[in-house]
Amino acid sequence: MLLVLEEPELKVLQVSSNINTYLGLQPQDLLGQPLSYLIDPQQAIAIAQQLTGENTRNPLKLSISTDRGKRYFDAIAYRTADEAIVELEPIDSPHETSFFSFHAAIAGIMSQIQSTSSLPEFLQLVAEEVRKLTGFDRVMVYQFDPTGAGCVVAETKRADLSPYLGLHYPATDIPQPARELYARCWLRFIPNISAPSVDLVTLNQQPVDLSLSILRSVDACCVEYHRNMGVAALLVIALMQEQQLWGLIACHHYTPKYLTSEVRIACKFLGQLASLELANKIRQQELSDRVKLKSLQSELIESISQASNIVEALIQPAPRLLSLTNATGAAVCLGNEISLVGATPSLEEVRSLIDWADTQVSDNLFATDFLPQIYPPSVEFKATASGLLLLRISKIRCYYILWFRPEVIQTVTWAGDPNSSFQLENGSIRLSPRHSFERWQETVKLKSLPWQSYELDSANDLKTAIVGVVLRKAEELAQINQELERSNRELAAFAYAASHDLKEPLRGIYNYSTILLEDYAALLDLDGVDCLQTIKSLSQRMETLIDALLRLSLLGKAQLNLQATNLNELLQQAIAVLFASRPDAQMSIRIPRCLPTIECDPVLVSEVFSNLMSNALKYNDKADPWVEIGDWERSGEPTIFYVRDNGIGIQAHHHETIFKLFKRLHSQEKYGGGTGAGLAIVKKIVELHGGKIWVESVPGAGATFYFSLQ
Ligand code: ADP
């Protein structure tokens, strides 16, 4: 029975029409009367005290004399904004449950709850304790996700019932007003979902706020929803975390079931206790997840810092990189090289994706769980990458790591069709219960599971580690370069000193063998003269070699004398010198177009052209030898020059070695001989200008030397 009272005299303004059943009175008998008309003044005072908060004992045990004798009730009194409400539930005896029996029911639970080691274990224990307290057929714990959809995360039930554990429920299954009420009242109890509703007979025709009412009848939608599931009695206890509804403990019974107010109070207390502990357990769980992640991270970072190849260290073993962000696929992009791990789009798709995603990055990261909606080409690979997390390590070097998640379609088991919670009625959407509770898969189209903030942190930490390792390696490299430079300088100084000092005794050998030949040849036989001749020519040869070495070592110390140089003039002079030293040479020189004026050291560049032209002339067995000199201008890049001939050509495996000092491919006698230092000197000069040199050639069909000067 429910009474709406006007304070302070507690006049009855409204009363439920069922008072006749319990008290043998008509509503009209009570309307307008003070409460003391129904109960003795002492009890009325106790109710008034309960309303003012002086007495916190709720419920009060009341006895009411009726024409059928004394009847006992639990009375719960409270205030709304406008009136006072008293709710009466019939009980068998007026004896109060002692504090000790309540304590006995609850005491053990607290220590058990605290000793559970994980969130799932804790929630399971809570469900089991609620079932022990209430005797309901099924007790479940729902957890809400950020969208309001629920998932059954713990369950205990009668053995013959089919399980609901793991099922998801759409947010619309528990409408927002119902959620708000759970958050305010902690507990909702419906002993018989099919009980007919009872009218309020009113004196003042005012609507009453029944938000806090225990006896409030049930919304038709809720009745039908649960009837479809075969549920007859329902108890729902709120689980709160930081003033937000985190989830619910939902209890189902398949026949009507009444719980005394003491049991309900124990359940509410348990809900509050569980809510308090919930925050701890969630923190613990997050902490243990973070610890796991951190140890994974440090393992990965250690491998990266020890490895000579960062990519290998990242992708071996593959699951480690994926676990770092709970992804199913990943791509590591270092410059042009992309390595794929797990389930990913194709290389080409990843390449285009990086180009696009790089424009979306903020703070080195870009994460989305609905890639196909913002990057339409990804519809093609939604099964592997509906979710993308991109980490930019360096834009300039094009260093990225990408993680992928599949479309969530396969991963959720819905308890019924979430879309069918809505029905169109007269053109407008109305909430209506669902008719089917068969399992089926909801197609959450083109979306992946969302990226959690700690997963993004984890990606960011990896970036810091990689940058650290790369920087350290760069420092090591710089140090090695410094040392190399120093030893190169020492080597050049040594080569200079050695070749310089060698020249003097060599000159002596040459001079004395010449004197011997001139003044003492008559004293020797022919063999002796021959030996002396050989000594003389060997010392000459050795001098040319030493000169070449000296030239090269001097180049090592050379300062470039850069100036604007007209290459046409420079080349004409070089050609003139070449033909002056080889007056018998038969070779045509082709210069298809004017060469540019460039900034370079003219003396050294002239040596480059002379050397290359002289080689073109030497290594040619054709009847009509020619050499062509030209350039190839490229916008924004240094010009490439070439010296092409129609000579004997060079085999491919010698294309690099010919630039080494004293490397010759032919014997001394063939093709006019040489020291094998010419190309080494040419290469040195080109490199001094910051350029490169290389050759292309087909044996027998000539050779083309290309070089650039920065
Ligand atoms: P060398 O003083 O022997 O000419 P280089 O350093 O100038 O020394 O050249 C190294 C070797 O490369 C030569 O011995 C020759 O075999 C080969 N070579 C150089 N230029 C040409 C060319 N234009 N055509 C074919 N072979 C060449």
mmCIF file of C-alpha atoms in Angstrom, residues 269-467:
data_model
loop_
_atom_site.group_PDB
_atom_site.id
_atom_site.type_symbol
_atom_site.label_atom_id
_atom_site.label_comp_id
_atom_site.label_asym_id
_atom_site.label_seq_id
_atom_site.Cartn_x
_atom_site.Cartn_y
_atom_site.Cartn_z
ATOM 1 C CA PHE A 269 24.593 -2.911 1.316
ATOM 2 C CA LEU A 270 26.427 -5.538 -0.685
ATOM 3 C CA GLY A 271 26.017 -3.426 -3.833
ATOM 4 C CA GLN A 272 27.480 -0.411 -2.037
ATOM 5 C CA LEU A 273 30.305 -2.490 -0.650
ATOM 6 C CA ALA A 274 31.046 -3.930 -4.080
ATOM 7 C CA SER A 275 30.961 -0.430 -5.590
ATOM 8 C CA LEU A 276 33.535 0.737 -3.069
ATOM 9 C CA GLU A 277 35.820 -2.186 -3.830
ATOM 10 C CA LEU A 278 35.185 -1.933 -7.572
ATOM 11 C CA ALA A 279 37.396 1.134 -7.979
ATOM 12 C CA ASN A 280 40.219 -0.734 -6.223
ATOM 13 C CA LYS A 281 39.833 -3.779 -8.396
ATOM 14 C CA ILE A 282 39.720 -1.737 -11.602
ATOM 15 C CA ARG A 283 42.846 0.121 -10.542
ATOM 16 C CA GLN A 284 44.534 -3.192 -9.693
ATOM 17 C CA GLN A 285 43.549 -4.650 -13.055
ATOM 18 C CA GLU A 286 44.808 -1.584 -14.938
ATOM 19 C CA LEU A 287 47.999 -1.678 -12.934
ATOM 20 C CA SER A 288 48.636 -5.326 -13.685
ATOM 21 C CA ASP A 289 47.846 -4.704 -17.403
ATOM 22 C CA ARG A 290 50.264 -1.790 -17.365
ATOM 23 C CA VAL A 291 52.954 -3.801 -15.625
ATOM 24 C CA LYS A 292 52.612 -6.526 -18.270
ATOM 25 C CA LEU A 293 52.775 -3.928 -21.013
ATOM 26 C CA LYS A 294 55.780 -2.216 -19.462
ATOM 27 C CA SER A 295 57.749 -5.445 -19.224
ATOM 28 C CA LEU A 296 56.885 -6.162 -22.857
ATOM 29 C CA GLN A 297 58.001 -2.662 -23.753
ATOM 30 C CA SER A 298 61.311 -2.872 -21.944
ATOM 31 C CA GLU A 299 62.008 -6.247 -23.542
ATOM 32 C CA LEU A 300 61.366 -4.714 -26.962
ATOM 33 C CA ILE A 301 63.434 -1.618 -26.229
ATOM 34 C CA GLU A 302 66.321 -3.728 -25.008
ATOM 35 C CA SER A 303 66.302 -5.751 -28.227
ATOM 36 C CA ILE A 304 66.211 -2.578 -30.299
ATOM 37 C CA SER A 305 69.148 -1.035 -28.486
ATOM 38 C CA GLN A 306 71.263 -4.157 -28.841
ATOM 39 C CA ALA A 307 70.340 -4.937 -32.427
ATOM 40 C CA SER A 308 72.277 -3.809 -35.444
ATOM 41 C CA ASN A 309 69.037 -3.885 -37.419
ATOM 42 C CA ILE A 310 66.175 -2.002 -35.757
ATOM 43 C CA VAL A 311 63.489 -3.405 -38.061
ATOM 44 C CA GLU A 312 64.483 -6.990 -37.270
ATOM 45 C CA ALA A 313 64.422 -6.231 -33.557
ATOM 46 C CA LEU A 314 60.971 -4.702 -33.878
ATOM 47 C CA ILE A 315 59.315 -7.466 -35.865
ATOM 48 C CA GLN A 316 61.017 -10.519 -34.344
ATOM 49 C CA PRO A 317 59.137 -12.113 -32.643
ATOM 50 C CA ALA A 318 56.057 -10.676 -34.349
ATOM 51 C CA PRO A 319 53.536 -11.114 -31.468
ATOM 52 C CA ARG A 320 55.564 -8.771 -29.257
ATOM 53 C CA LEU A 321 55.060 -5.750 -31.500
ATOM 54 C CA LEU A 322 51.358 -6.601 -31.858
ATOM 55 C CA SER A 323 50.761 -7.089 -28.110
ATOM 56 C CA LEU A 324 52.195 -3.666 -27.445
ATOM 57 C CA THR A 325 48.947 -2.093 -28.679
ATOM 58 C CA ASN A 326 46.717 -5.195 -28.831
ATOM 59 C CA ALA A 327 46.743 -5.092 -32.609
ATOM 60 C CA THR A 328 46.362 -7.941 -35.107
ATOM 61 C CA GLY A 329 48.726 -6.532 -37.723
ATOM 62 C CA ALA A 330 51.549 -4.020 -38.008
ATOM 63 C CA ALA A 331 53.827 -2.370 -40.564
ATOM 64 C CA VAL A 332 57.274 -0.962 -39.887
ATOM 65 C CA CYS A 333 58.345 1.640 -42.425
ATOM 66 C CA LEU A 334 61.959 2.852 -42.491
ATOM 67 C CA GLY A 335 62.488 5.019 -45.541
ATOM 68 C CA ASN A 336 61.486 3.051 -48.601
ATOM 69 C CA GLU A 337 61.593 -0.278 -46.822
ATOM 70 C CA ILE A 338 58.288 -1.524 -45.343
ATOM 71 C CA SER A 339 58.037 -4.749 -43.306
ATOM 72 C CA LEU A 340 54.637 -6.272 -42.586
ATOM 73 C CA VAL A 341 53.675 -8.360 -39.551
ATOM 74 C CA GLY A 342 50.438 -10.291 -38.907
ATOM 75 C CA ALA A 343 47.210 -9.454 -40.778
ATOM 76 C CA THR A 344 47.776 -6.285 -42.803
ATOM 77 C CA PRO A 345 46.773 -4.562 -46.040
ATOM 78 C CA SER A 346 49.126 -5.011 -49.007
ATOM 79 C CA LEU A 347 52.445 -3.146 -49.299
ATOM 80 C CA GLU A 348 51.030 -0.725 -51.857
ATOM 81 C CA GLU A 349 47.935 -0.093 -49.735
ATOM 82 C CA VAL A 350 50.119 0.553 -46.691
ATOM 83 C CA ARG A 351 52.274 2.987 -48.688
ATOM 84 C CA SER A 352 49.266 5.069 -49.791
ATOM 85 C CA LEU A 353 47.771 4.845 -46.305
ATOM 86 C CA ILE A 354 50.952 6.322 -44.784
ATOM 87 C CA ASP A 355 50.849 9.242 -47.249
ATOM 88 C CA TRP A 356 47.290 10.039 -46.202
ATOM 89 C CA ALA A 357 47.566 9.298 -42.479
ATOM 90 C CA ASP A 358 50.681 11.442 -42.139
ATOM 91 C CA THR A 359 48.518 14.484 -42.920
ATOM 92 C CA GLN A 360 46.247 13.577 -39.976
ATOM 93 C CA VAL A 361 48.972 13.170 -37.357
ATOM 94 C CA SER A 362 49.016 15.316 -34.250
ATOM 95 C CA ASP A 363 51.695 14.865 -31.590
ATOM 96 C CA ASN A 364 53.286 12.094 -33.670
ATOM 97 C CA LEU A 365 50.183 9.904 -33.430
ATOM 98 C CA PHE A 366 47.066 9.229 -35.401
ATOM 99 C CA ALA A 367 44.494 6.713 -34.186
ATOM 100 C CA THR A 368 41.058 5.839 -35.482
ATOM 101 C CA ASP A 369 38.664 2.950 -34.956
ATOM 102 C CA PHE A 370 36.625 3.817 -38.061
ATOM 103 C CA LEU A 371 39.212 4.153 -40.807
ATOM 104 C CA PRO A 372 36.879 3.210 -43.705
ATOM 105 C CA GLN A 373 34.585 6.099 -42.836
ATOM 106 C CA ILE A 374 37.327 8.718 -43.108
ATOM 107 C CA TYR A 375 39.612 7.056 -45.657
ATOM 108 C CA PRO A 376 37.339 5.387 -48.236
ATOM 109 C CA PRO A 377 40.059 3.318 -50.010
ATOM 110 C CA SER A 378 40.378 1.296 -46.784
ATOM 111 C CA VAL A 379 36.934 -0.265 -47.338
ATOM 112 C CA GLU A 380 38.894 -2.715 -49.494
ATOM 113 C CA PHE A 381 40.885 -3.935 -46.493
ATOM 114 C CA LYS A 382 38.405 -3.351 -43.651
ATOM 115 C CA ALA A 383 38.809 -6.974 -42.558
ATOM 116 C CA THR A 384 42.403 -6.269 -41.541
ATOM 117 C CA ALA A 385 42.424 -2.538 -40.919
ATOM 118 C CA SER A 386 39.175 -0.916 -39.798
ATOM 119 C CA GLY A 387 41.260 0.463 -36.955
ATOM 120 C CA LEU A 388 44.605 2.230 -37.492
ATOM 121 C CA LEU A 389 47.189 3.522 -35.073
ATOM 122 C CA LEU A 390 50.054 5.330 -36.782
ATOM 123 C CA LEU A 391 53.189 6.405 -34.954
ATOM 124 C CA ARG A 392 55.410 8.926 -36.722
ATOM 125 C CA ILE A 393 59.024 8.572 -35.654
ATOM 126 C CA SER A 394 60.542 10.877 -38.279
ATOM 127 C CA LYS A 395 58.763 12.616 -41.133
ATOM 128 C CA ILE A 396 62.000 13.608 -42.896
ATOM 129 C CA ARG A 397 63.439 10.095 -42.815
ATOM 130 C CA CYS A 398 59.999 8.592 -43.399
ATOM 131 C CA TYR A 399 60.077 6.389 -40.282
ATOM 132 C CA TYR A 400 56.642 5.087 -39.219
ATOM 133 C CA ILE A 401 55.089 2.211 -37.327
ATOM 134 C CA LEU A 402 51.469 1.323 -38.065
ATOM 135 C CA TRP A 403 49.210 -1.023 -36.122
ATOM 136 C CA PHE A 404 45.973 -2.452 -37.507
ATOM 137 C CA ARG A 405 42.766 -3.853 -36.023
ATOM 138 C CA PRO A 406 40.085 -5.765 -37.920
ATOM 139 C CA GLU A 407 36.431 -4.875 -38.323
ATOM 140 C CA VAL A 408 34.796 -5.797 -35.010
ATOM 141 C CA ILE A 409 32.065 -7.802 -36.766
ATOM 142 C CA GLN A 410 33.507 -11.156 -35.683
ATOM 143 C CA THR A 411 34.235 -10.265 -32.113
ATOM 144 C CA VAL A 412 30.878 -9.424 -30.476
ATOM 145 C CA THR A 413 28.078 -11.760 -29.513
ATOM 146 C CA TRP A 414 24.860 -9.816 -29.122
ATOM 147 C CA ALA A 415 21.899 -11.043 -27.160
ATOM 148 C CA GLY A 416 19.366 -10.345 -29.869
ATOM 149 C CA ASP A 417 19.137 -7.741 -32.565
ATOM 150 C CA PRO A 418 20.032 -4.417 -30.979
ATOM 151 C CA ASN A 419 18.394 -2.514 -33.810
ATOM 152 C CA SER A 420 15.034 -4.083 -33.164
ATOM 153 C CA SER A 421 14.739 -2.373 -29.777
ATOM 154 C CA PHE A 422 13.303 0.472 -31.787
ATOM 155 C CA GLN A 423 10.046 0.213 -33.645
ATOM 156 C CA LEU A 424 8.555 2.726 -35.957
ATOM 157 C CA GLU A 425 5.099 3.672 -34.854
ATOM 158 C CA ASN A 426 3.093 6.323 -36.693
ATOM 159 C CA GLY A 427 6.304 7.486 -38.296
ATOM 160 C CA SER A 428 8.129 8.098 -35.010
ATOM 161 C CA ILE A 429 10.602 5.871 -33.209
ATOM 162 C CA ARG A 430 9.344 4.200 -30.066
ATOM 163 C CA LEU A 431 11.216 1.983 -27.682
ATOM 164 C CA SER A 432 9.818 -1.507 -27.661
ATOM 165 C CA PRO A 433 11.092 -4.754 -26.260
ATOM 166 C CA ARG A 434 12.802 -7.277 -28.441
ATOM 167 C CA HIS A 435 11.142 -10.520 -29.346
ATOM 168 C CA SER A 436 14.083 -12.751 -29.861
ATOM 169 C CA PHE A 437 16.939 -13.575 -27.599
ATOM 170 C CA GLU A 438 18.797 -15.918 -29.858
ATOM 171 C CA ARG A 439 22.484 -15.315 -30.196
ATOM 172 C CA TRP A 440 23.465 -13.557 -33.281
ATOM 173 C CA GLN A 441 26.309 -11.440 -34.440
ATOM 174 C CA GLU A 442 25.770 -7.765 -34.674
ATOM 175 C CA THR A 443 27.407 -6.273 -37.677
ATOM 176 C CA VAL A 444 29.254 -3.311 -36.312
ATOM 177 C CA LYS A 445 30.164 -2.220 -39.777
ATOM 178 C CA LEU A 446 33.465 -0.579 -40.712
ATOM 179 C CA LYS A 447 34.600 -0.172 -37.111
ATOM 180 C CA SER A 448 37.275 -1.772 -34.970
ATOM 181 C CA LEU A 449 37.555 -1.975 -31.203
ATOM 182 C CA PRO A 450 38.653 1.427 -29.906
ATOM 183 C CA TRP A 451 42.297 2.196 -29.030
ATOM 184 C CA GLN A 452 42.744 2.748 -25.304
ATOM 185 C CA SER A 453 44.742 5.674 -24.001
ATOM 186 C CA TYR A 454 47.361 3.382 -22.423
ATOM 187 C CA GLU A 455 47.849 1.715 -25.815
ATOM 188 C CA LEU A 456 48.529 5.120 -27.364
ATOM 189 C CA ASP A 457 50.955 5.868 -24.510
ATOM 190 C CA SER A 458 52.666 2.605 -25.211
ATOM 191 C CA ALA A 459 53.179 3.560 -28.888
ATOM 192 C CA ASN A 460 54.528 6.952 -27.843
ATOM 193 C CA ASP A 461 56.984 5.371 -25.407
ATOM 194 C CA LEU A 462 58.257 3.187 -28.217
ATOM 195 C CA LYS A 463 58.954 6.273 -30.296
ATOM 196 C CA THR A 464 61.019 7.813 -27.506
ATOM 197 C CA ALA A 465 62.997 4.584 -27.214
ATOM 198 C CA ILE A 466 63.628 4.289 -30.943
ATOM 199 C CA VAL A 467 64.678 7.923 -31.253
#
